[in-house]
Amino acid sequence: MTETWRERARDVAHRRRAFWIWSPVFTGVGALAIAGGLMADQAWLRWAGILCGGAMALWGFVYGTAIYIRTVDEQERDANLWSCYAGMCAYLLLFTLQFGAEVLGRPVPHADLGVFLIVMTVVLGVFAWKRFR
């Protein structure tokens, strides 16, 4: 029995909803379990939290990636590729500026969080511009 285009569209919509709901839930609960395990006083509780949380976070990533790969369309893939390219260029620019300053004998004070925030702002900005314009 062949399925109609409406059934396929309904299936894709269902998988997208599952991706946006369950992937962050599993990953977030796993991250909270890891954090709880890191703050535990007893060694067995610490390792249980880290291992169970890591397994849940890994399942969230794998589950989300598998659904995302099956349901992504050309426009979203294009936006994702361009945003990753822009993020890599932003990081390369920041690294080159830092390296050039060190070669000239004027090291630039930097914070890893600042570099991360700049790169992620570029990535998210380009993704939003390409995807939603």
Tab-separated table of N, CA and C in Angstrom:
chain	number	residue	atom	x	y	z
A	1	MET	N	0.840	-1.176	0.000
A	1	MET	CA	0.000	0.000	0.000
A	1	MET	C	0.886	1.240	0.000
A	2	THR	N	0.645	2.127	-0.905
A	2	THR	CA	1.442	3.349	-0.983
A	2	THR	C	0.761	4.442	-0.174
A	3	GLU	N	1.592	5.268	0.442
A	3	GLU	CA	1.027	6.347	1.237
A	3	GLU	C	0.893	7.602	0.378
A	4	THR	N	-0.041	8.417	0.715
A	4	THR	CA	-0.280	9.635	-0.045
A	4	THR	C	0.664	10.733	0.434
A	5	TRP	N	0.690	11.820	-0.294
A	5	TRP	CA	1.558	12.925	0.088
A	5	TRP	C	1.113	13.545	1.402
A	6	ARG	N	-0.162	13.472	1.703
A	6	ARG	CA	-0.645	14.020	2.975
A	6	ARG	C	-0.152	13.192	4.154
A	7	GLU	N	-0.140	11.881	3.985
A	7	GLU	CA	0.368	11.016	5.059
A	7	GLU	C	1.852	11.246	5.278
A	8	ARG	N	2.600	11.417	4.187
A	8	ARG	CA	4.034	11.691	4.320
A	8	ARG	C	4.258	13.037	4.995
A	9	ALA	N	3.479	14.049	4.617
A	9	ALA	CA	3.620	15.379	5.229
A	9	ALA	C	3.266	15.337	6.708
A	10	ARG	N	2.224	14.580	7.059
A	10	ARG	CA	1.847	14.441	8.463
A	10	ARG	C	2.949	13.732	9.252
A	11	ASP	N	3.582	12.732	8.628
A	11	ASP	CA	4.662	12.005	9.286
A	11	ASP	C	5.872	12.909	9.506
A	12	VAL	N	6.219	13.718	8.511
A	12	VAL	CA	7.342	14.640	8.651
A	12	VAL	C	7.051	15.674	9.738
A	13	ALA	N	5.828	16.200	9.757
A	13	ALA	CA	5.463	17.178	10.791
A	13	ALA	C	5.535	16.551	12.179
A	14	HIS	N	5.092	15.304	12.302
A	14	HIS	CA	5.160	14.615	13.589
A	14	HIS	C	6.613	14.431	14.031
A	15	ARG	N	7.489	14.043	13.108
A	15	ARG	CA	8.901	13.869	13.457
A	15	ARG	C	9.557	15.188	13.836
A	16	ARG	N	9.185	16.278	13.152
A	16	ARG	CA	9.744	17.581	13.520
A	16	ARG	C	9.317	18.000	14.911
A	17	ARG	N	8.036	17.790	15.232
A	17	ARG	CA	7.580	18.106	16.589
A	17	ARG	C	8.320	17.257	17.608
A	18	ALA	N	8.510	15.976	17.301
A	18	ALA	CA	9.240	15.099	18.216
A	18	ALA	C	10.668	15.591	18.402
A	19	PHE	N	11.290	16.054	17.326
A	19	PHE	CA	12.651	16.579	17.418
A	19	PHE	C	12.700	17.781	18.342
A	20	TRP	N	11.794	18.743	18.139
A	20	TRP	CA	11.835	19.975	18.919
A	20	TRP	C	11.376	19.784	20.358
A	21	ILE	N	10.673	18.712	20.655
A	21	ILE	CA	10.230	18.472	22.027
A	21	ILE	C	11.187	17.546	22.765
A	22	TRP	N	11.422	16.355	22.227
A	22	TRP	CA	12.125	15.325	22.992
A	22	TRP	C	13.637	15.447	22.986
A	23	SER	N	14.218	15.955	21.934
A	23	SER	CA	15.671	16.101	21.932
A	23	SER	C	16.149	17.073	23.018
A	24	PRO	N	15.572	18.285	23.135
A	24	PRO	CA	15.993	19.162	24.233
A	24	PRO	C	15.634	18.619	25.614
A	25	VAL	N	14.523	17.886	25.721
A	25	VAL	CA	14.137	17.333	27.022
A	25	VAL	C	15.182	16.321	27.489
A	26	PHE	N	15.518	15.354	26.634
A	26	PHE	CA	16.515	14.361	27.020
A	26	PHE	C	17.867	15.000	27.298
A	27	THR	N	18.277	15.926	26.447
A	27	THR	CA	19.577	16.566	26.633
A	27	THR	C	19.597	17.413	27.900
A	28	GLY	N	18.525	18.164	28.154
A	28	GLY	CA	18.461	18.998	29.357
A	28	GLY	C	18.424	18.189	30.636
A	29	VAL	N	17.614	17.125	30.661
A	29	VAL	CA	17.556	16.275	31.856
A	29	VAL	C	18.899	15.584	32.072
A	30	GLY	N	19.529	15.175	30.983
A	30	GLY	CA	20.860	14.573	31.109
A	30	GLY	C	21.880	15.553	31.661
A	31	ALA	N	21.832	16.799	31.196
A	31	ALA	CA	22.758	17.814	31.709
A	31	ALA	C	22.499	18.095	33.187
A	32	LEU	N	21.222	18.132	33.588
A	32	LEU	CA	20.914	18.329	35.016
A	32	LEU	C	21.392	17.154	35.858
A	33	ALA	N	21.265	15.933	35.316
A	33	ALA	CA	21.743	14.759	36.055
A	33	ALA	C	23.263	14.791	36.195
A	34	ILE	N	23.951	15.228	35.158
A	34	ILE	CA	25.412	15.353	35.244
A	34	ILE	C	25.788	16.392	36.298
A	35	ALA	N	25.101	17.535	36.278
A	35	ALA	CA	25.391	18.579	37.271
A	35	ALA	C	25.103	18.083	38.683
A	36	GLY	N	23.988	17.352	38.858
A	36	GLY	CA	23.690	16.785	40.173
A	36	GLY	C	24.729	15.767	40.595
A	37	GLY	N	25.183	14.972	39.655
A	37	GLY	CA	26.219	13.992	39.969
A	37	GLY	C	27.536	14.651	40.350
A	38	LEU	N	27.870	15.754	39.697
A	38	LEU	CA	29.120	16.446	40.021
A	38	LEU	C	29.080	17.082	41.405
A	39	MET	N	27.881	17.405	41.887
A	39	MET	CA	27.771	18.032	43.201
A	39	MET	C	27.491	17.024	44.316
A	40	ALA	N	27.363	15.746	43.977
A	40	ALA	CA	27.050	14.734	44.985
A	40	ALA	C	28.254	14.501	45.905
A	41	ASP	N	27.954	14.134	47.162
A	41	ASP	CA	29.011	13.900	48.133
A	41	ASP	C	29.574	12.485	48.049
A	42	GLN	N	28.708	11.524	47.792
A	42	GLN	CA	29.158	10.136	47.759
A	42	GLN	C	29.645	9.774	46.360
A	43	ALA	N	30.694	8.953	46.309
A	43	ALA	CA	31.327	8.618	45.026
A	43	ALA	C	30.385	7.844	44.112
A	44	TRP	N	29.640	6.874	44.665
A	44	TRP	CA	28.764	6.075	43.807
A	44	TRP	C	27.645	6.915	43.223
A	45	LEU	N	27.145	7.883	43.996
A	45	LEU	CA	26.096	8.769	43.517
A	45	LEU	C	26.635	9.727	42.454
A	46	ARG	N	27.875	10.159	42.655
A	46	ARG	CA	28.517	11.032	41.668
A	46	ARG	C	28.649	10.308	40.332
A	47	TRP	N	29.166	9.089	40.361
A	47	TRP	CA	29.347	8.344	39.114
A	47	TRP	C	28.020	7.940	38.490
A	48	ALA	N	27.031	7.622	39.304
A	48	ALA	CA	25.714	7.276	38.765
A	48	ALA	C	25.098	8.472	38.047
A	49	GLY	N	25.186	9.645	38.635
A	49	GLY	CA	24.649	10.849	37.996
A	49	GLY	C	25.373	11.192	36.710
A	50	ILE	N	26.696	11.073	36.731
A	50	ILE	CA	27.471	11.391	35.534
A	50	ILE	C	27.181	10.391	34.413
A	51	LEU	N	27.164	9.107	34.731
A	51	LEU	CA	26.940	8.092	33.700
A	51	LEU	C	25.503	8.117	33.167
A	52	CYS	N	24.526	8.185	34.067
A	52	CYS	CA	23.124	8.231	33.611
A	52	CYS	C	22.841	9.534	32.860
A	53	GLY	N	23.337	10.633	33.372
A	53	GLY	CA	23.146	11.911	32.682
A	53	GLY	C	23.840	11.942	31.337
A	54	GLY	N	25.034	11.392	31.275
A	54	GLY	CA	25.741	11.326	29.996
A	54	GLY	C	25.009	10.465	28.986
A	55	ALA	N	24.448	9.342	29.455
A	55	ALA	CA	23.682	8.473	28.551
A	55	ALA	C	22.437	9.184	28.044
A	56	MET	N	21.739	9.907	28.918
A	56	MET	CA	20.536	10.628	28.487
A	56	MET	C	20.878	11.760	27.523
A	57	ALA	N	21.939	12.506	27.821
A	57	ALA	CA	22.343	13.591	26.928
A	57	ALA	C	22.782	13.036	25.574
A	58	LEU	N	23.529	11.943	25.592
A	58	LEU	CA	23.950	11.321	24.340
A	58	LEU	C	22.743	10.834	23.550
A	59	TRP	N	21.756	10.235	24.229
A	59	TRP	CA	20.546	9.786	23.550
A	59	TRP	C	19.801	10.982	22.950
A	60	GLY	N	19.736	12.092	23.664
A	60	GLY	CA	19.088	13.284	23.123
A	60	GLY	C	19.784	13.789	21.873
A	61	PHE	N	21.116	13.796	21.878
A	61	PHE	CA	21.855	14.229	20.699
A	61	PHE	C	21.652	13.275	19.524
A	62	VAL	N	21.768	11.968	19.781
A	62	VAL	CA	21.635	10.984	18.704
A	62	VAL	C	20.217	10.989	18.156
A	63	TYR	N	19.222	10.975	19.034
A	63	TYR	CA	17.818	10.985	18.628
A	63	TYR	C	17.498	12.251	17.837
A	64	GLY	N	17.932	13.383	18.360
A	64	GLY	CA	17.676	14.642	17.671
A	64	GLY	C	18.367	14.723	16.325
A	65	THR	N	19.591	14.244	16.252
A	65	THR	CA	20.317	14.273	14.987
A	65	THR	C	19.667	13.366	13.960
A	66	ALA	N	19.253	12.183	14.366
A	66	ALA	CA	18.629	11.250	13.424
A	66	ALA	C	17.330	11.826	12.867
A	67	ILE	N	16.515	12.428	13.712
A	67	ILE	CA	15.258	13.007	13.238
A	67	ILE	C	15.538	14.246	12.387
A	68	TYR	N	16.491	15.051	12.803
A	68	TYR	CA	16.809	16.268	12.053
A	68	TYR	C	17.286	15.927	10.641
A	69	ILE	N	18.143	14.933	10.525
A	69	ILE	CA	18.669	14.559	9.210
A	69	ILE	C	17.543	14.073	8.300
A	70	ARG	N	16.572	13.359	8.853
A	70	ARG	CA	15.464	12.844	8.037
A	70	ARG	C	14.444	13.909	7.655
A	71	THR	N	14.314	14.975	8.442
A	71	THR	CA	13.238	15.940	8.197
A	71	THR	C	13.716	17.295	7.685
A	72	VAL	N	15.003	17.523	7.596
A	72	VAL	CA	15.493	18.838	7.191
A	72	VAL	C	15.204	19.066	5.704
A	73	ASP	N	14.865	20.299	5.362
A	73	ASP	CA	14.632	20.629	3.962
A	73	ASP	C	15.835	21.403	3.406
A	74	GLU	N	15.792	21.705	2.110
A	74	GLU	CA	16.940	22.337	1.450
A	74	GLU	C	17.222	23.727	1.995
A	75	GLN	N	16.169	24.475	2.295
A	75	GLN	CA	16.357	25.831	2.786
A	75	GLN	C	17.032	25.833	4.162
A	76	GLU	N	16.613	24.929	5.026
A	76	GLU	CA	17.217	24.868	6.356
A	76	GLU	C	18.648	24.336	6.284
A	77	ARG	N	18.900	23.368	5.413
A	77	ARG	CA	20.262	22.853	5.244
A	77	ARG	C	21.178	23.950	4.711
A	78	ASP	N	20.701	24.721	3.752
A	78	ASP	CA	21.491	25.817	3.207
A	78	ASP	C	21.794	26.864	4.282
A	79	ALA	N	20.791	27.209	5.081
A	79	ALA	CA	21.003	28.176	6.157
A	79	ALA	C	21.994	27.649	7.184
A	80	ASN	N	21.910	26.351	7.491
A	80	ASN	CA	22.824	25.743	8.447
A	80	ASN	C	24.255	25.763	7.920
A	81	LEU	N	24.440	25.417	6.658
A	81	LEU	CA	25.793	25.414	6.085
A	81	LEU	C	26.387	26.820	6.056
A	82	TRP	N	25.592	27.805	5.640
A	82	TRP	CA	26.106	29.174	5.600
A	82	TRP	C	26.431	29.704	6.994
A	83	SER	N	25.601	29.384	7.970
A	83	SER	CA	25.863	29.879	9.319
A	83	SER	C	27.118	29.231	9.904
A	84	CYS	N	27.316	27.948	9.662
A	84	CYS	CA	28.551	27.294	10.141
A	84	CYS	C	29.776	27.867	9.450
A	85	TYR	N	29.667	28.138	8.155
A	85	TYR	CA	30.775	28.750	7.422
A	85	TYR	C	31.099	30.132	7.991
A	86	ALA	N	30.078	30.937	8.258
A	86	ALA	CA	30.301	32.274	8.820
A	86	ALA	C	30.921	32.182	10.213
A	87	GLY	N	30.481	31.201	11.013
A	87	GLY	CA	31.063	31.019	12.340
A	87	GLY	C	32.525	30.628	12.279
A	88	MET	N	32.865	29.733	11.340
A	88	MET	CA	34.278	29.364	11.191
A	88	MET	C	35.116	30.550	10.737
A	89	CYS	N	34.569	31.380	9.840
A	89	CYS	CA	35.294	32.579	9.396
A	89	CYS	C	35.483	33.562	10.548
A	90	ALA	N	34.463	33.732	11.374
A	90	ALA	CA	34.578	34.627	12.531
A	90	ALA	C	35.651	34.113	13.493
A	91	TYR	N	35.661	32.808	13.742
A	91	TYR	CA	36.683	32.255	14.634
A	91	TYR	C	38.072	32.408	14.031
A	92	LEU	N	38.204	32.156	12.725
A	92	LEU	CA	39.496	32.303	12.062
A	92	LEU	C	39.976	33.747	12.133
A	93	LEU	N	39.068	34.709	11.972
A	93	LEU	CA	39.430	36.115	12.077
A	93	LEU	C	39.909	36.451	13.488
A	94	LEU	N	39.188	35.995	14.500
A	94	LEU	CA	39.600	36.259	15.888
A	94	LEU	C	40.944	35.602	16.204
A	95	PHE	N	41.150	34.379	15.737
A	95	PHE	CA	42.416	33.681	15.970
A	95	PHE	C	43.559	34.396	15.262
A	96	THR	N	43.323	34.838	14.020
A	96	THR	CA	44.366	35.532	13.263
A	96	THR	C	44.733	36.849	13.934
A	97	LEU	N	43.739	37.589	14.413
A	97	LEU	CA	44.025	38.840	15.117
A	97	LEU	C	44.829	38.597	16.385
A	98	GLN	N	44.485	37.565	17.126
A	98	GLN	CA	45.223	37.252	18.347
A	98	GLN	C	46.651	36.814	18.018
A	99	PHE	N	46.805	35.969	17.011
A	99	PHE	CA	48.140	35.500	16.626
A	99	PHE	C	48.997	36.659	16.124
A	100	GLY	N	48.397	37.532	15.312
A	100	GLY	CA	49.142	38.696	14.810
A	100	GLY	C	49.575	39.621	15.931
A	101	ALA	N	48.728	39.810	16.910
A	101	ALA	CA	49.086	40.669	18.049
A	101	ALA	C	50.224	40.054	18.855
A	102	GLU	N	50.224	38.736	19.014
A	102	GLU	CA	51.312	38.084	19.751
A	102	GLU	C	52.615	38.165	18.980
A	103	VAL	N	52.573	38.053	17.654
A	103	VAL	CA	53.785	38.162	16.838
A	103	VAL	C	54.360	39.573	16.934
A	104	LEU	N	53.502	40.568	16.980
A	104	LEU	CA	53.952	41.951	17.104
A	104	LEU	C	54.365	42.312	18.524
A	105	GLY	N	54.233	41.398	19.457
A	105	GLY	CA	54.635	41.654	20.829
A	105	GLY	C	53.590	42.380	21.645
A	106	ARG	N	52.374	42.415	21.209
A	106	ARG	CA	51.286	43.055	21.935
A	106	ARG	C	50.160	42.050	22.149
A	107	PRO	N	50.347	41.140	23.088
A	107	PRO	CA	49.302	40.138	23.305
A	107	PRO	C	47.984	40.787	23.720
A	108	VAL	N	46.931	40.282	23.152
A	108	VAL	CA	45.601	40.818	23.414
A	108	VAL	C	44.964	40.001	24.530
A	109	PRO	N	44.499	40.651	25.591
A	109	PRO	CA	43.780	39.885	26.601
A	109	PRO	C	42.437	39.431	26.032
A	110	HIS	N	42.129	38.186	26.219
A	110	HIS	CA	40.868	37.665	25.701
A	110	HIS	C	40.294	36.662	26.692
A	111	ALA	N	39.049	36.447	26.560
A	111	ALA	CA	38.374	35.448	27.379
A	111	ALA	C	37.746	34.425	26.432
A	112	ASP	N	37.840	33.166	26.799
A	112	ASP	CA	37.274	32.114	25.958
A	112	ASP	C	35.767	32.287	25.804
A	113	LEU	N	35.110	32.728	26.862
A	113	LEU	CA	33.664	32.933	26.785
A	113	LEU	C	33.323	34.044	25.795
A	114	GLY	N	34.129	35.086	25.743
A	114	GLY	CA	33.893	36.164	24.791
A	114	GLY	C	34.020	35.694	23.352
A	115	VAL	N	35.047	34.899	23.062
A	115	VAL	CA	35.221	34.345	21.722
A	115	VAL	C	34.043	33.439	21.376
A	116	PHE	N	33.640	32.609	22.320
A	116	PHE	CA	32.502	31.721	22.093
A	116	PHE	C	31.234	32.518	21.793
A	117	LEU	N	30.973	33.555	22.574
A	117	LEU	CA	29.765	34.356	22.379
A	117	LEU	C	29.778	35.097	21.045
A	118	ILE	N	30.933	35.602	20.640
A	118	ILE	CA	31.024	36.285	19.344
A	118	ILE	C	30.743	35.312	18.208
A	119	VAL	N	31.366	34.144	18.256
A	119	VAL	CA	31.173	33.150	17.193
A	119	VAL	C	29.722	32.673	17.163
A	120	MET	N	29.133	32.389	18.314
A	120	MET	CA	27.745	31.913	18.335
A	120	MET	C	26.774	32.999	17.898
A	121	THR	N	27.060	34.257	18.199
A	121	THR	CA	26.219	35.346	17.726
A	121	THR	C	26.251	35.433	16.205
A	122	VAL	N	27.436	35.268	15.621
A	122	VAL	CA	27.557	35.271	14.160
A	122	VAL	C	26.787	34.092	13.572
A	123	VAL	N	26.965	32.898	14.159
A	123	VAL	CA	26.295	31.699	13.646
A	123	VAL	C	24.775	31.859	13.709
A	124	LEU	N	24.253	32.250	14.848
A	124	LEU	CA	22.809	32.393	14.995
A	124	LEU	C	22.253	33.533	14.144
A	125	GLY	N	23.002	34.616	14.020
A	125	GLY	CA	22.550	35.723	13.195
A	125	GLY	C	22.462	35.347	11.720
A	126	VAL	N	23.482	34.680	11.211
A	126	VAL	CA	23.463	34.262	9.806
A	126	VAL	C	22.389	33.204	9.579
A	127	PHE	N	22.232	32.282	10.523
A	127	PHE	CA	21.192	31.266	10.364
A	127	PHE	C	19.810	31.911	10.310
A	128	ALA	N	19.532	32.835	11.221
A	128	ALA	CA	18.225	33.488	11.246
A	128	ALA	C	18.010	34.314	9.976
A	129	TRP	N	19.064	34.986	9.495
A	129	TRP	CA	18.934	35.798	8.295
A	129	TRP	C	18.648	34.921	7.080
A	130	LYS	N	19.389	33.810	6.941
A	130	LYS	CA	19.198	32.934	5.771
A	130	LYS	C	17.901	32.157	5.857
A	131	ARG	N	17.511	31.754	7.040
A	131	ARG	CA	16.346	30.871	7.182
A	131	ARG	C	15.024	31.624	7.146
A	132	PHE	N	14.964	32.782	7.757
A	132	PHE	CA	13.685	33.451	7.932
A	132	PHE	C	13.500	34.713	7.101
A	133	ARG	N	14.349	34.952	6.145
A	133	ARG	CA	14.154	36.162	5.309
A	133	ARG	C	13.232	35.884	4.167
